[in-house]
Coordinates of C-alpha atoms in Angstrom, one line a residue:
X4 CA 0.0 0.0 0.0
X5 CA 3.1 2.2 -0.3
X6 CA 4.0 4.3 -3.4
X7 CA 7.1 3.6 -5.4
X8 CA 8.7 5.8 -8.0
X9 CA 12.2 5.5 -9.5
X10 CA 14.2 6.9 -12.5
X11 CA 17.4 6.0 -14.4
X12 CA 18.4 8.0 -17.5
X13 CA 19.8 11.4 -18.5
X14 CA 17.5 13.7 -16.7
X15 CA 17.9 14.9 -13.1
X16 CA 16.1 12.4 -11.0
X17 CA 15.0 14.4 -8.0
X18 CA 12.3 16.5 -9.7
X19 CA 10.8 13.4 -11.3
X20 CA 10.8 11.6 -7.9
X21 CA 9.2 14.4 -5.8
X22 CA 6.5 15.0 -8.4
X23 CA 5.9 11.3 -8.6
X24 CA 5.6 11.0 -4.9
X25 CA 3.0 13.7 -4.8
X26 CA 1.0 11.8 -7.4
X27 CA 1.4 8.6 -5.4
X28 CA 0.6 10.0 -2.0
X29 CA -2.9 8.5 -2.1
X30 CA -1.2 5.1 -1.7
X31 CA 0.4 6.0 1.6
X32 CA 1.3 9.2 3.6
X33 CA 2.8 8.2 6.9
X34 CA 6.3 9.1 5.7
X35 CA 8.3 9.6 2.5
X36 CA 11.9 9.5 1.3
X37 CA 14.3 9.5 -1.7
X38 CA 17.6 8.0 -2.6
X39 CA 19.9 9.6 -5.2
X40 CA 23.0 8.2 -6.8
X41 CA 25.7 10.7 -7.8
X42 CA 28.9 9.0 -6.8
X43 CA 27.5 8.9 -3.3
X44 CA 24.3 7.2 -2.3
X45 CA 22.3 10.0 -0.6
X46 CA 19.2 9.1 1.3
X47 CA 16.7 11.7 2.7
X48 CA 13.5 10.6 4.5
X49 CA 11.0 12.2 6.8
X50 CA 7.9 11.2 8.7
X51 CA 4.7 12.9 7.5
X52 CA 3.6 14.1 4.1
X53 CA 5.6 14.4 0.9
X54 CA 5.5 18.2 1.5
X55 CA 7.4 17.6 4.7
X56 CA 10.1 15.7 2.8
X57 CA 10.4 18.4 0.2
X58 CA 10.9 21.0 2.9
X59 CA 13.5 18.8 4.7
X60 CA 15.5 18.3 1.4
X61 CA 15.8 22.0 0.7
X62 CA 19.5 23.0 0.5
X63 CA 20.7 19.4 0.4
X64 CA 22.6 17.7 -2.5
X65 CA 19.9 16.2 -4.7
X66 CA 22.0 15.8 -7.9
X67 CA 21.9 12.6 -9.8
X68 CA 20.5 10.9 -12.8
X69 CA 19.6 7.8 -10.9
X70 CA 17.2 7.8 -8.0
X71 CA 14.1 6.3 -6.2
X72 CA 11.4 7.6 -3.9
X73 CA 8.8 6.1 -1.6
X74 CA 5.7 7.2 0.3
X75 CA 4.8 4.8 3.1
X76 CA 1.7 3.3 4.7
X77 CA 3.1 1.6 7.8
X78 CA 3.0 -2.2 8.3
X79 CA 6.1 -3.1 10.2
X80 CA 7.2 -0.4 12.6
X81 CA 5.5 2.8 13.5
X82 CA 5.6 5.8 11.1
X83 CA 8.7 7.8 12.0
X84 CA 12.0 9.0 10.4
X85 CA 14.0 5.8 11.0
X86 CA 11.3 3.5 9.7
X87 CA 10.7 5.6 6.5
X88 CA 12.1 4.3 3.2
X89 CA 14.6 4.1 1.6
X90 CA 16.6 1.7 3.8
X91 CA 20.4 1.2 3.7
X92 CA 22.3 -2.0 3.8
X93 CA 25.0 -2.7 6.5
X94 CA 27.7 -0.8 4.6
X95 CA 25.3 1.9 3.2
X96 CA 26.4 0.9 -0.3
X97 CA 23.0 -0.5 -1.2
X98 CA 19.5 1.0 -0.7
X99 CA 16.0 -0.3 -1.1
X100 CA 12.4 0.8 -1.3
X101 CA 9.6 -1.8 -0.8
X102 CA 5.9 -2.2 -0.9
X103 CA 4.6 -5.4 0.8
X104 CA 5.4 -7.6 3.7
X105 CA 8.3 -10.1 4.2
X106 CA 6.7 -12.7 6.4
X107 CA 9.9 -14.6 7.4
X108 CA 11.9 -11.4 8.1
X109 CA 12.4 -12.3 11.8
X110 CA 14.3 -15.5 11.2
X111 CA 16.4 -13.9 8.5
X112 CA 17.2 -11.0 10.7
X113 CA 18.3 -13.3 13.5
X114 CA 20.7 -15.1 11.2
X115 CA 22.1 -11.7 9.9
X116 CA 22.6 -10.4 13.4
X117 CA 24.7 -13.5 14.1
X118 CA 26.8 -12.5 11.1
X119 CA 27.4 -9.1 12.6
X120 CA 24.7 -7.0 11.0
X121 CA 23.3 -4.1 12.9
X122 CA 19.8 -2.8 12.2
X123 CA 18.5 0.7 12.6
X124 CA 14.8 0.4 12.0
X125 CA 11.9 -1.9 13.0
X126 CA 11.0 -2.8 9.4
X127 CA 11.1 -6.0 7.4
X128 CA 12.4 -4.0 4.5
X129 CA 15.8 -3.3 6.1
X130 CA 16.3 -7.0 6.6
X131 CA 15.9 -7.6 2.9
X132 CA 18.5 -5.1 1.8
X133 CA 21.0 -6.5 4.4
X134 CA 20.3 -10.0 3.0
X135 CA 21.0 -8.8 -0.6
X136 CA 24.3 -7.2 0.4
X137 CA 25.3 -10.3 2.4
X138 CA 24.7 -12.5 -0.6
X139 CA 26.4 -10.0 -3.0
X140 CA 29.6 -10.1 -0.9
X141 CA 29.6 -13.8 0.0
X142 CA 28.7 -15.2 -3.4
X143 CA 30.7 -12.7 -5.4
X144 CA 27.8 -12.1 -7.8
X145 CA 26.5 -9.1 -9.7
X146 CA 23.7 -7.1 -8.3
X147 CA 20.8 -8.7 -10.1
X148 CA 22.0 -12.2 -9.1
X149 CA 22.2 -11.1 -5.5
X150 CA 18.6 -9.8 -5.7
X151 CA 17.3 -13.0 -7.4
X152 CA 19.1 -15.3 -4.8
X153 CA 17.8 -13.2 -1.9
X154 CA 14.2 -13.2 -3.2
X155 CA 14.4 -17.0 -3.4
X156 CA 14.8 -17.0 0.4
X157 CA 12.0 -14.7 1.4
X158 CA 8.4 -15.5 1.9
X159 CA 5.7 -12.8 1.4
X160 CA 4.8 -10.0 -1.0
X161 CA 7.0 -7.3 -2.4
X162 CA 7.5 -4.7 -5.0
X163 CA 11.1 -3.4 -4.7
X164 CA 13.6 -1.2 -6.3
X165 CA 17.4 -1.5 -5.5
X166 CA 20.3 0.8 -6.0
X167 CA 23.9 0.2 -5.3
X168 CA 27.1 2.4 -5.3
X169 CA 29.0 -0.7 -6.5
X170 CA 27.0 -0.7 -9.8
X171 CA 25.9 2.9 -10.2
X172 CA 24.5 2.7 -13.7
X173 CA 22.1 0.0 -12.8
X174 CA 18.6 -0.2 -11.2
X175 CA 16.8 -3.4 -10.2
X176 CA 13.1 -3.8 -9.7
X177 CA 11.1 -6.9 -8.8
X178 CA 7.6 -7.9 -7.8
X179 CA 5.5 -10.6 -6.2
X180 CA 2.0 -9.8 -5.1
X181 CA 2.5 -6.0 -5.3
X182 CA 2.3 -4.0 -8.5
X183 CA 5.3 -2.6 -10.5
X184 CA 5.1 -0.9 -13.8
X185 CA 8.2 0.1 -15.9
X186 CA 7.9 3.1 -18.1
X187 CA 10.1 2.9 -21.2
X188 CA 11.6 6.1 -22.7
X189 CA 14.6 6.8 -25.0
X190 CA 17.6 5.5 -23.1
X191 CA 15.7 6.0 -19.8
X192 CA 13.4 4.1 -17.5
X193 CA 10.8 5.0 -14.9
X194 CA 9.5 2.5 -12.3
X195 CA 6.4 3.1 -10.2
X196 CA 3.6 1.4 -8.3
X197 CA 1.1 2.6 -10.9
X198 CA 1.2 4.7 -14.0
X199 CA 0.4 8.1 -12.4
X200 CA 4.0 9.3 -12.0
X201 CA 5.0 8.1 -15.5
X202 CA 2.3 9.4 -17.8
X203 CA 3.9 12.8 -18.6
X204 CA 7.2 11.2 -19.6
X205 CA 6.2 8.2 -21.6
X206 CA 3.1 6.2 -22.7
X207 CA 5.0 3.0 -23.2
X208 CA 5.0 0.7 -20.2
X209 CA 5.6 -2.9 -19.2
X210 CA 3.9 -4.5 -16.2
X211 CA 6.0 -7.0 -14.3
X212 CA 4.5 -10.3 -13.5
X213 CA 4.8 -12.1 -10.2
X214 CA 8.3 -13.5 -9.7
X215 CA 9.9 -11.3 -12.3
X216 CA 13.0 -9.1 -11.9
X217 CA 13.7 -6.1 -14.2
X218 CA 17.3 -5.0 -14.8
X219 CA 17.8 -1.5 -16.2
X220 CA 21.4 -1.1 -17.2
X221 CA 22.9 1.5 -19.6
X222 CA 19.7 2.1 -21.6
X223 CA 18.7 -1.6 -21.8
X224 CA 15.8 -3.4 -20.1
X225 CA 16.1 -7.1 -19.3
X226 CA 13.4 -9.1 -17.5
X227 CA 14.1 -12.4 -15.8
X228 CA 12.3 -14.7 -13.5
X229 CA 13.6 -15.4 -10.0
X230 CA 14.7 -18.8 -11.5
X231 CA 16.8 -16.9 -14.1
X232 CA 14.6 -17.5 -17.1
X233 CA 14.7 -14.5 -19.5
X234 CA 11.3 -13.1 -20.4
X235 CA 10.2 -10.8 -23.2
X236 CA 8.3 -7.8 -21.6
X237 CA 5.0 -7.0 -23.2
X238 CA 4.9 -3.3 -23.9
X239 CA 1.5 -1.5 -23.6
X240 CA 0.5 2.0 -24.4
X241 CA -1.2 4.0 -21.6
X242 CA -4.6 5.5 -22.3
X243 CA -4.5 7.7 -19.2
X244 CA -4.5 11.4 -19.7
X245 CA -2.4 13.8 -17.6
X246 CA -5.3 16.1 -16.8
X247 CA -7.1 13.3 -15.1
X248 CA -4.5 13.4 -12.4
X249 CA -5.0 17.1 -11.6
X250 CA -7.8 18.6 -9.4
X251 CA -9.1 20.7 -12.2
X252 CA -10.2 23.6 -10.0
X253 CA -11.9 21.5 -7.3
X254 CA -10.8 21.8 -3.7
X255 CA -10.3 18.1 -3.4
X256 CA -9.9 15.1 -5.7
X257 CA -12.9 13.4 -4.0
X258 CA -15.2 16.3 -4.9
X259 CA -13.9 16.3 -8.5
X260 CA -14.4 12.5 -8.7
X261 CA -18.0 12.8 -7.4
X262 CA -18.8 15.3 -10.1
X263 CA -17.1 13.1 -12.8
X264 CA -19.7 10.4 -12.3
X265 CA -22.0 11.3 -15.2
X266 CA -19.0 10.9 -17.5
X267 CA -17.5 7.8 -15.8
X268 CA -20.8 6.0 -15.8
X269 CA -21.2 6.9 -19.5
X270 CA -17.7 5.7 -20.3
X271 CA -18.3 2.5 -18.5
X272 CA -21.3 1.6 -20.6
X273 CA -20.4 3.3 -23.9
X274 CA -20.2 0.9 -26.8
X275 CA -21.4 -2.0 -24.7
X276 CA -25.1 -1.8 -25.6
X277 CA -27.6 -0.4 -28.1
X278 CA -31.0 0.5 -26.7
X279 CA -32.4 0.9 -30.2
X280 CA -31.6 -2.6 -31.4
X281 CA -31.9 -4.1 -27.9
X282 CA -28.4 -5.6 -28.0
X283 CA -25.8 -5.8 -25.3
X284 CA -22.3 -7.2 -25.4
X285 CA -19.6 -7.5 -22.7
X286 CA -16.8 -9.2 -24.5
X287 CA -15.7 -11.2 -21.5
X288 CA -19.2 -12.7 -21.0
X289 CA -19.6 -13.5 -24.7
X290 CA -16.3 -15.4 -24.7
X291 CA -17.5 -17.7 -21.9
X292 CA -21.2 -17.6 -22.7
X293 CA -21.8 -21.3 -22.4
X294 CA -20.1 -21.5 -19.0
X295 CA -22.0 -18.5 -17.7
X296 CA -25.4 -19.6 -19.2
X297 CA -25.1 -22.9 -17.4
X298 CA -23.6 -21.6 -14.2
X299 CA -25.2 -23.1 -11.1
X300 CA -23.8 -20.5 -8.7
X301 CA -21.9 -17.3 -8.8
X302 CA -19.5 -16.1 -6.1
X303 CA -18.6 -12.4 -5.8
X304 CA -15.4 -11.6 -3.9
X305 CA -14.4 -8.0 -3.0
X306 CA -13.5 -5.7 -0.2
X307 CA -14.8 -2.4 1.1
X308 CA -16.7 -0.3 -1.4
X309 CA -16.3 -3.0 -4.1
X310 CA -18.1 -5.4 -1.7
X311 CA -21.0 -3.1 -1.6
X312 CA -21.1 -3.0 -5.4
X313 CA -21.0 -6.8 -5.3
X314 CA -24.0 -6.8 -3.0
X315 CA -25.9 -4.7 -5.6
X316 CA -24.8 -7.3 -8.2
X317 CA -26.2 -10.1 -6.1
X318 CA -29.6 -8.4 -6.2
X319 CA -29.3 -7.8 -9.9
X320 CA -28.1 -11.2 -11.0
X321 CA -30.6 -13.1 -8.8
X322 CA -33.4 -10.8 -9.8
X323 CA -32.8 -10.7 -13.6
X324 CA -30.7 -13.8 -14.4
X325 CA -32.0 -16.2 -11.7
X326 CA -28.6 -17.5 -10.8
X327 CA -27.8 -18.0 -7.1
X328 CA -25.2 -15.6 -5.9
X329 CA -23.0 -15.5 -2.8
X330 CA -21.2 -12.2 -1.9
X331 CA -18.0 -12.8 0.1
X332 CA -15.5 -10.6 1.8
X333 CA -12.3 -11.7 0.0
X334 CA -10.3 -11.7 3.3
X335 CA -12.7 -14.2 4.9
X336 CA -13.4 -16.3 1.8
X337 CA -9.7 -17.4 1.3
X338 CA -9.3 -18.5 4.9
X339 CA -12.4 -20.5 5.6
X340 CA -11.9 -23.5 3.3
X341 CA -14.8 -22.6 1.0
X342 CA -16.6 -25.1 -1.3
X343 CA -15.8 -24.2 -4.9
X344 CA -16.9 -26.3 -7.8
X345 CA -15.8 -26.4 -11.5
X346 CA -19.2 -25.1 -12.6
X347 CA -19.0 -22.1 -10.3
X348 CA -18.3 -18.6 -11.7
X349 CA -16.3 -16.3 -9.4
X350 CA -16.5 -12.5 -10.0
X351 CA -13.7 -10.5 -8.5
X352 CA -14.3 -6.8 -8.1
X353 CA -11.4 -4.3 -7.3
X354 CA -10.9 -0.7 -8.3
X355 CA -7.1 -1.0 -8.3
X356 CA -6.9 -4.6 -9.6
X357 CA -4.3 -5.2 -6.9
X358 CA -6.3 -5.8 -3.7
X359 CA -4.2 -8.6 -2.1
X360 CA -7.1 -10.5 -0.5
X361 CA -9.2 -10.4 -3.7
X362 CA -6.2 -11.6 -5.8
X363 CA -5.6 -14.5 -3.4
X364 CA -9.3 -15.4 -3.6
X365 CA -9.0 -15.5 -7.4
X366 CA -6.0 -17.8 -7.3
X367 CA -7.8 -20.1 -4.8
X368 CA -10.9 -20.3 -7.0
X369 CA -8.7 -20.9 -10.1
X370 CA -7.0 -23.8 -8.4
X371 CA -10.4 -25.4 -7.9
X372 CA -11.3 -25.1 -11.5
X373 CA -13.8 -22.2 -11.3
X374 CA -14.2 -19.7 -14.1
X375 CA -13.0 -16.3 -13.0
X376 CA -14.4 -13.0 -14.2
X377 CA -12.8 -9.7 -13.2
X378 CA -14.3 -6.2 -12.8
X379 CA -11.5 -3.7 -12.4
X380 CA -10.6 -0.1 -13.2
X381 CA -6.8 -0.3 -13.8
X382 CA -5.7 -1.7 -17.2
X383 CA -2.8 -4.2 -16.9
X384 CA -3.3 -4.7 -13.1
X385 CA -2.8 -8.1 -11.4
X386 CA -6.5 -9.2 -11.1
X387 CA -7.4 -8.7 -14.8
X388 CA -4.2 -10.7 -15.8
X389 CA -5.1 -13.5 -13.4
X390 CA -8.7 -13.9 -14.5
X391 CA -10.2 -15.9 -17.4
X392 CA -12.3 -13.0 -18.6
X393 CA -13.6 -9.7 -17.4
X394 CA -14.6 -6.1 -18.1
X395 CA -12.9 -2.8 -17.3
X396 CA -14.9 0.0 -15.7
X397 CA -13.3 3.0 -17.5
X398 CA -13.8 5.2 -14.5
X399 CA -10.4 6.8 -15.1
X400 CA -7.9 7.4 -12.3
X401 CA -9.4 7.7 -8.8
X402 CA -7.0 9.6 -6.5
X403 CA -9.3 10.2 -3.5
X404 CA -8.8 7.4 -1.1
X405 CA -12.6 7.1 -0.5
X406 CA -14.1 5.5 -3.6
X407 CA -16.9 7.4 -5.3
X408 CA -16.9 7.1 -9.1
X409 CA -15.3 3.6 -8.8
X410 CA -18.5 2.4 -7.0
X411 CA -20.9 3.7 -9.6
X412 CA -18.7 2.5 -12.5
X413 CA -18.6 -1.0 -11.0
X414 CA -22.4 -1.0 -10.5
X415 CA -22.8 0.1 -14.1
X416 CA -20.7 -2.8 -15.5
X417 CA -22.3 -5.3 -13.1
X418 CA -25.8 -4.1 -14.2
X419 CA -24.8 -4.7 -17.9
X420 CA -23.4 -8.1 -16.8
X421 CA -26.7 -9.1 -15.1
X422 CA -28.7 -7.9 -18.1
X423 CA -26.6 -9.8 -20.6
X424 CA -26.8 -13.0 -18.5
X425 CA -30.6 -12.6 -18.2
X426 CA -30.9 -12.1 -21.9
X427 CA -28.7 -15.1 -22.7
X428 CA -30.6 -17.3 -20.3
X429 CA -34.1 -16.2 -21.3
X430 CA -35.0 -15.0 -17.8
X431 CA -36.1 -11.5 -18.8
X432 CA -38.8 -10.6 -21.3
X433 CA -37.7 -8.6 -24.4
X434 CA -39.9 -5.7 -23.3
X435 CA -38.4 -5.5 -19.8
X436 CA -34.9 -5.9 -21.3
X437 CA -35.4 -2.9 -23.6
X438 CA -37.1 -0.9 -20.9
X439 CA -34.0 -1.2 -18.6
X440 CA -31.6 -0.5 -21.5
X441 CA -33.5 2.7 -22.3
X442 CA -33.5 3.8 -18.7
X443 CA -29.8 3.0 -18.3
X444 CA -29.0 5.3 -21.2
X445 CA -30.7 8.1 -19.2
X446 CA -28.7 7.5 -16.0
X447 CA -25.7 9.9 -16.6
X448 CA -28.2 12.8 -17.1
X449 CA -30.1 11.8 -13.9
X450 CA -26.8 11.6 -12.0
X451 CA -26.1 15.1 -13.3
X452 CA -29.5 16.2 -11.8
X453 CA -28.8 14.5 -8.5
X454 CA -25.6 16.4 -8.2
X455 CA -27.6 19.6 -7.9
X456 CA -28.3 18.7 -4.3
X457 CA -24.8 19.8 -3.4
X458 CA -25.9 23.1 -1.7
X459 CA -28.7 21.3 0.2
X460 CA -26.2 18.7 1.5
X461 CA -24.0 21.5 2.8
X462 CA -26.9 22.7 4.9
X463 CA -27.5 19.3 6.4
X464 CA -23.8 18.8 6.9
X465 CA -23.6 22.0 8.9
X466 CA -26.5 20.8 11.1
X467 CA -25.0 17.3 11.9
X468 CA -21.2 17.9 11.6
X469 CA -20.7 17.2 15.3
X470 CA -22.9 14.1 15.5
X471 CA -21.3 11.2 17.3
X472 CA -23.2 8.5 15.4
X473 CA -25.2 8.1 12.2
X474 CA -27.6 5.3 11.1
X475 CA -28.2 4.5 7.5
X476 CA -31.3 2.5 6.5
X477 CA -32.4 0.9 3.2
X478 CA -34.4 -1.9 1.8
X479 CA -33.8 -4.0 -1.3
X480 CA -31.6 -2.2 -3.7
X481 CA -31.3 0.6 -1.2
X482 CA -29.6 -1.5 1.4
X483 CA -26.2 -1.7 -0.3
X484 CA -26.4 2.0 -0.8
X485 CA -27.0 2.5 2.9
X486 CA -23.9 0.5 3.7
X487 CA -21.9 2.5 1.2
X488 CA -23.2 5.8 2.6
X489 CA -22.2 4.8 6.1
X490 CA -18.7 3.7 4.9
X491 CA -18.1 7.0 3.2
X492 CA -18.9 8.9 6.4
X493 CA -16.7 6.7 8.5
X494 CA -13.8 6.9 6.1
X495 CA -13.4 10.6 5.8
X496 CA -15.2 12.3 8.7
X497 CA -14.3 9.7 11.5
X498 CA -17.9 9.7 12.7
X499 CA -19.2 6.3 13.6
X500 CA -21.9 5.2 11.2
X501 CA -23.7 1.9 10.5
X502 CA -25.8 0.7 7.5
X503 CA -28.7 -1.6 8.1
X504 CA -31.6 -3.2 6.3
X505 CA -34.4 -1.0 7.4
X506 CA -36.5 -3.8 8.8
X507 CA -33.5 -4.9 11.0
X508 CA -33.6 -1.7 12.9
X509 CA -36.2 -3.2 15.2
X510 CA -33.8 -6.1 16.0
X511 CA -31.3 -4.0 18.0
X512 CA -30.3 -0.6 16.5
X513 CA -33.6 1.0 17.4
X514 CA -32.3 1.1 21.0
X515 CA -29.7 3.7 19.9
X516 CA -32.2 6.2 18.5
X517 CA -32.9 9.4 20.4
X518 CA -33.0 13.1 19.5
X519 CA -29.2 13.2 19.0
X520 CA -29.2 10.4 16.3
X521 CA -29.4 11.3 12.6
X522 CA -30.9 8.5 10.6
X523 CA -30.4 8.6 6.8
X524 CA -33.1 6.6 5.0
X525 CA -33.1 5.5 1.3
X526 CA -36.9 6.0 0.7
X527 CA -37.4 6.0 -3.0
X528 CA -40.9 5.0 -4.4
X529 CA -40.4 1.4 -5.2
X530 CA -41.3 -2.1 -4.0
X531 CA -40.8 -1.6 -0.3
X532 CA -41.8 2.0 -0.1
X533 CA -44.7 1.6 2.4
X534 CA -42.4 -0.5 4.6
X535 CA -39.7 2.1 4.6
X536 CA -42.3 4.8 5.5
X537 CA -43.3 2.6 8.5
X538 CA -39.6 2.5 9.5
X539 CA -39.4 6.3 9.3
X540 CA -42.4 6.6 11.6
X541 CA -40.8 4.3 14.1
X542 CA -37.7 6.5 14.2
X543 CA -39.8 9.7 14.5
X544 CA -41.7 8.1 17.4
X545 CA -38.4 7.9 19.3
X546 CA -37.4 11.5 18.4
X547 CA -34.8 10.4 15.9
X548 CA -33.8 12.9 13.1
X549 CA -34.6 11.8 9.6
X550 CA -32.6 12.7 6.5
X551 CA -34.5 11.0 3.6
X552 CA -33.4 10.3 0.1
X553 CA -36.7 10.3 -1.9
X554 CA -38.0 10.2 -5.4
X555 CA -38.7 13.6 -6.9
X556 CA -42.2 14.8 -6.0
X557 CA -42.6 12.6 -2.9
X558 CA -44.9 14.5 -0.5
X559 CA -45.6 11.7 2.0
X560 CA -42.0 11.3 3.4
X561 CA -41.5 15.1 3.2
X562 CA -44.2 15.5 5.9
X563 CA -42.3 13.2 8.3
X564 CA -38.6 13.8 7.6
X565 CA -36.4 16.6 9.0
X566 CA -34.6 16.9 5.7
X567 CA -35.5 15.5 2.3
X568 CA -33.2 15.2 -0.7
X569 CA -35.0 14.5 -3.9
X570 CA -33.4 12.4 -6.7
X571 CA -34.9 11.8 -10.2
X572 CA -37.3 8.9 -10.7
X573 CA -35.6 5.8 -12.2
X574 CA -36.0 2.1 -12.5
X575 CA -35.8 0.3 -9.2
X576 CA -32.7 -1.8 -10.2
X577 CA -30.9 1.4 -11.2
X578 CA -31.6 3.4 -8.0
X579 CA -28.2 2.7 -6.5
X580 CA -26.5 4.7 -9.3
X581 CA -28.5 7.8 -8.4
X582 CA -29.3 7.5 -4.7
X583 CA -25.6 7.2 -3.7
X584 CA -24.8 10.7 -5.0
X585 CA -26.3 12.7 -2.1
X586 CA -24.7 10.3 0.4
X587 CA -21.2 10.9 -1.1
X588 CA -21.8 14.7 -1.0
X589 CA -23.1 14.6 2.6
X590 CA -20.0 12.7 3.8
X591 CA -17.7 15.0 1.9
X592 CA -19.1 18.2 3.3
X593 CA -19.3 16.9 6.9
X594 CA -15.6 15.9 6.6
X595 CA -14.6 19.3 5.2
X596 CA -16.5 21.1 8.0
X597 CA -14.8 18.9 10.6
X598 CA -11.4 19.9 9.2
X599 CA -10.5 16.3 8.0
X600 CA -8.1 15.5 5.3
X601 CA -10.7 14.3 2.7
X602 CA -8.4 12.9 0.1
X603 CA -6.0 11.3 2.6
X604 CA -8.0 10.1 5.6
X605 CA -6.0 8.8 8.5
X606 CA -4.9 5.2 8.6
X607 CA -6.2 4.5 5.1
X608 CA -4.5 3.8 1.8
X609 CA -6.1 3.6 -1.6
X610 CA -4.8 0.3 -2.8
X611 CA -4.6 -2.4 -0.1
X612 CA -1.8 -4.6 -1.5
X613 CA -1.0 -6.3 1.8
X614 CA -3.0 -8.7 3.9

């Protein structure tokens, strides 16, 4: 969950590194550091933000055409100066940056201490660079061989970059379970955790696979496996645009990304269906149509916001395609000895495509013979490469740590998936199929209308900014939205919030309701509307404060609720795409008013690439 950036070439490395770290800061912001090779191997690092590092480095020697930088989300060792990356080896002639966890670091560290090594941090990373130097000196091998041999001894996940004074024209990178992308320029190379620091310098990139080592030496790139087998890197062209990485006049990336949802939803469905001809095509589904048509069960694995999108998908697929669906937290699924059959289809949902638990669940299901379908946002990431088929969401880069447009893009693709499955299986009438496609086409415009509640959510946020607890209620398709709304509030404002099925309120949470408790209710005019109205009455009878998300023109709920936010009428199965918008804005404005760091909330990182 840390951010890595490195450069070797003819340019000055430091400006590339510091700008790259600023782009990568959403991946971790406990501490940051850089290493630069210019005859000496200079390392500068500081606890805090990248801006703290930039201030600390002022006036210091930052010359050099070879360098690497790191922004950290702490796993081993508390966030402070000495645990920040890069880390030196024993002689300070080697340095490393690392994303991941070395699980057997303690036993390796004990052996190295017996050999006379002295450690200056609490990290597993420092152990690895000491091991590399030990092998380099004992085995009398070149740097890449020392790295390969050392990686053969470690257990865990890693994305690493290594520099050495002994071989100053060389940079080594390697990965297992954590992403690494190599940008390829003219006689220069860029290495990063993702493409965001690279895009303004080159569009040509190679993604390392697990167990691969990249050697960049005098303008040449060589890729080998840890077993010393030479690989031919597959060069891809980035589609990302530089302006997508800037705030574009918005105060925060999160607000920008909330407002980008009409476009990102449209991009996620563009070219995939035609409402006039009543046709729909997701390439990944078409490729495995027989397997999917005959699937006896679907398993959806995901984490966080993606899990909530998966819950919407459960409702959609069971409702439309009549296939039994189980939605699993990836972290639990992989450890509970699940029953997986060859005729199962597993759907893995991940914004980054690198979520460690989800990737592990994919590998487990593959080993049992299941068909794997991925729904991811980042082209070339690990999960799409590990799956049999899939669909990208086309949400564009999401920099804010709290997912917004990723959720609606995922739900859009999953809706198309459910519709295509239903059509293939004959479980939806032609008239209903075309009705939903027609309405899906209108969703971007309806999200645009929903965004007009921004000023109204500010008023509500001002009223409840100091609340200690929130309760979010929904029924049917509104229940996953309630969960997602509660998560957004928790993530960025640090207010405790819980999402519940509205009917479950009577089975415990109703005991919490008093005049201090704001209750957000998804109360759109659909199947369970009367039941939700009854739940609102139960809250009001106990002096709870109601913030209701209602269908435009609803007068009944307006009479009971303290605040009402209207959203455009849409088909019941598409309500999540519209009703989540005011909840995102409400969480955003409460967090801003509380003085929270909206884009970089405490203790969180964007891409969870460790267990």
